[in-house]
């Protein structure tokens, strides 16, 4: 539990979650994420993580100017 739980939970947990949401939304809005792999394998523990490499191609989207 990275932020703890209950009465002793981290007071910055909500701010950290909001920052992660903002980062992810900006990445999705401004970049195109592609993969050539059809399937990934994951190992299930407390947190799922990929087995092996995840090869992603990230390219910046072109901005469209409306006039």
PDB file of C-alpha atoms in Angstrom:
ATOM      1  CA  UNK A   1       0.000   0.000   0.000  1.00  0.00           C
ATOM      2  CA  UNK A   2       2.052   2.959  -1.224  1.00  0.00           C
ATOM      3  CA  UNK A   3      -0.085   5.594   0.542  1.00  0.00           C
ATOM      4  CA  UNK A   4      -1.158   3.576   3.546  1.00  0.00           C
ATOM      5  CA  UNK A   5      -4.793   3.346   4.595  1.00  0.00           C
ATOM      6  CA  UNK A   6      -7.156   4.288   7.380  1.00  0.00           C
ATOM      7  CA  UNK A   7      -6.427   7.097   9.805  1.00  0.00           C
ATOM      8  CA  UNK A   8      -2.699   6.944   9.025  1.00  0.00           C
ATOM      9  CA  UNK A   9      -3.102   7.298   5.244  1.00  0.00           C
ATOM     10  CA  UNK A  10      -0.892   9.799   3.437  1.00  0.00           C
ATOM     11  CA  UNK A  11      -2.493  13.248   3.291  1.00  0.00           C
ATOM     12  CA  UNK A  12      -1.018  13.815  -0.193  1.00  0.00           C
ATOM     13  CA  UNK A  13      -2.652  10.733  -1.720  1.00  0.00           C
ATOM     14  CA  UNK A  14      -5.473  12.662  -3.418  1.00  0.00           C
ATOM     15  CA  UNK A  15      -3.078  15.260  -4.856  1.00  0.00           C
ATOM     16  CA  UNK A  16      -0.775  12.526  -6.196  1.00  0.00           C
ATOM     17  CA  UNK A  17      -3.731  10.754  -7.836  1.00  0.00           C
ATOM     18  CA  UNK A  18      -4.943  13.998  -9.443  1.00  0.00           C
ATOM     19  CA  UNK A  19      -1.430  14.684 -10.786  1.00  0.00           C
ATOM     20  CA  UNK A  20      -1.266  11.176 -12.284  1.00  0.00           C
ATOM     21  CA  UNK A  21      -4.669  11.675 -13.941  1.00  0.00           C
ATOM     22  CA  UNK A  22      -3.559  15.028 -15.407  1.00  0.00           C
ATOM     23  CA  UNK A  23      -0.325  13.514 -16.743  1.00  0.00           C
ATOM     24  CA  UNK A  24      -2.146  10.592 -18.338  1.00  0.00           C
ATOM     25  CA  UNK A  25      -4.822  12.805 -19.914  1.00  0.00           C
ATOM     26  CA  UNK A  26      -2.142  15.136 -21.350  1.00  0.00           C
ATOM     27  CA  UNK A  27      -0.218  12.179 -22.784  1.00  0.00           C
ATOM     28  CA  UNK A  28      -3.349  10.768 -24.412  1.00  0.00           C
ATOM     29  CA  UNK A  29      -4.356  14.184 -25.761  1.00  0.00           C
ATOM     30  CA  UNK A  30      -0.933  15.095 -27.204  1.00  0.00           C
ATOM     31  CA  UNK A  31       0.645  11.776 -28.218  1.00  0.00           C
ATOM     32  CA  UNK A  32      -0.285   8.717 -30.235  1.00  0.00           C
ATOM     33  CA  UNK A  33       0.692   5.425 -28.590  1.00  0.00           C
ATOM     34  CA  UNK A  34       1.018   2.376 -30.832  1.00  0.00           C
ATOM     35  CA  UNK A  35       2.227  -1.175 -30.417  1.00  0.00           C
ATOM     36  CA  UNK A  36       3.004  -3.935 -32.867  1.00  0.00           C
ATOM     37  CA  UNK A  37       2.487  -6.680 -30.329  1.00  0.00           C
ATOM     38  CA  UNK A  38      -0.979  -8.196 -30.306  1.00  0.00           C
ATOM     39  CA  UNK A  39      -0.733  -9.630 -26.820  1.00  0.00           C
ATOM     40  CA  UNK A  40       1.161  -8.942 -23.606  1.00  0.00           C
ATOM     41  CA  UNK A  41       1.735 -11.306 -20.717  1.00  0.00           C
ATOM     42  CA  UNK A  42       1.434 -10.062 -17.151  1.00  0.00           C
ATOM     43  CA  UNK A  43       2.511 -11.475 -13.820  1.00  0.00           C
ATOM     44  CA  UNK A  44      -0.097 -11.113 -11.104  1.00  0.00           C
ATOM     45  CA  UNK A  45       1.151 -10.177  -7.674  1.00  0.00           C
ATOM     46  CA  UNK A  46      -0.093  -7.342  -5.471  1.00  0.00           C
ATOM     47  CA  UNK A  47       0.386  -5.142  -8.566  1.00  0.00           C
ATOM     48  CA  UNK A  48       0.274  -6.581 -12.094  1.00  0.00           C
ATOM     49  CA  UNK A  49       3.381  -5.997 -14.182  1.00  0.00           C
ATOM     50  CA  UNK A  50       4.422  -7.125 -17.672  1.00  0.00           C
ATOM     51  CA  UNK A  51       6.616 -10.137 -18.277  1.00  0.00           C
ATOM     52  CA  UNK A  52       9.324  -9.140 -20.742  1.00  0.00           C
ATOM     53  CA  UNK A  53       9.472  -5.951 -22.768  1.00  0.00           C
ATOM     54  CA  UNK A  54       6.592  -3.713 -23.774  1.00  0.00           C
ATOM     55  CA  UNK A  55       7.540  -2.169 -27.094  1.00  0.00           C
ATOM     56  CA  UNK A  56       5.560   1.015 -27.663  1.00  0.00           C
ATOM     57  CA  UNK A  57       5.875   3.668 -30.350  1.00  0.00           C
ATOM     58  CA  UNK A  58       4.993   7.140 -29.063  1.00  0.00           C
ATOM     59  CA  UNK A  59       4.663   9.975 -31.574  1.00  0.00           C
ATOM     60  CA  UNK A  60       3.565  13.562 -31.029  1.00  0.00           C
ATOM     61  CA  UNK A  61       0.216  14.402 -32.594  1.00  0.00           C
ATOM     62  CA  UNK A  62       0.053  17.261 -35.064  1.00  0.00           C
ATOM     63  CA  UNK A  63      -1.923  20.219 -33.814  1.00  0.00           C
ATOM     64  CA  UNK A  64      -4.886  21.237 -35.935  1.00  0.00           C
ATOM     65  CA  UNK A  65      -5.474  24.970 -36.116  1.00  0.00           C
ATOM     66  CA  UNK A  66      -9.068  26.065 -36.779  1.00  0.00           C
ATOM     67  CA  UNK A  67      -9.385  29.441 -38.475  1.00  0.00           C
TER      68      UNK A  67
END
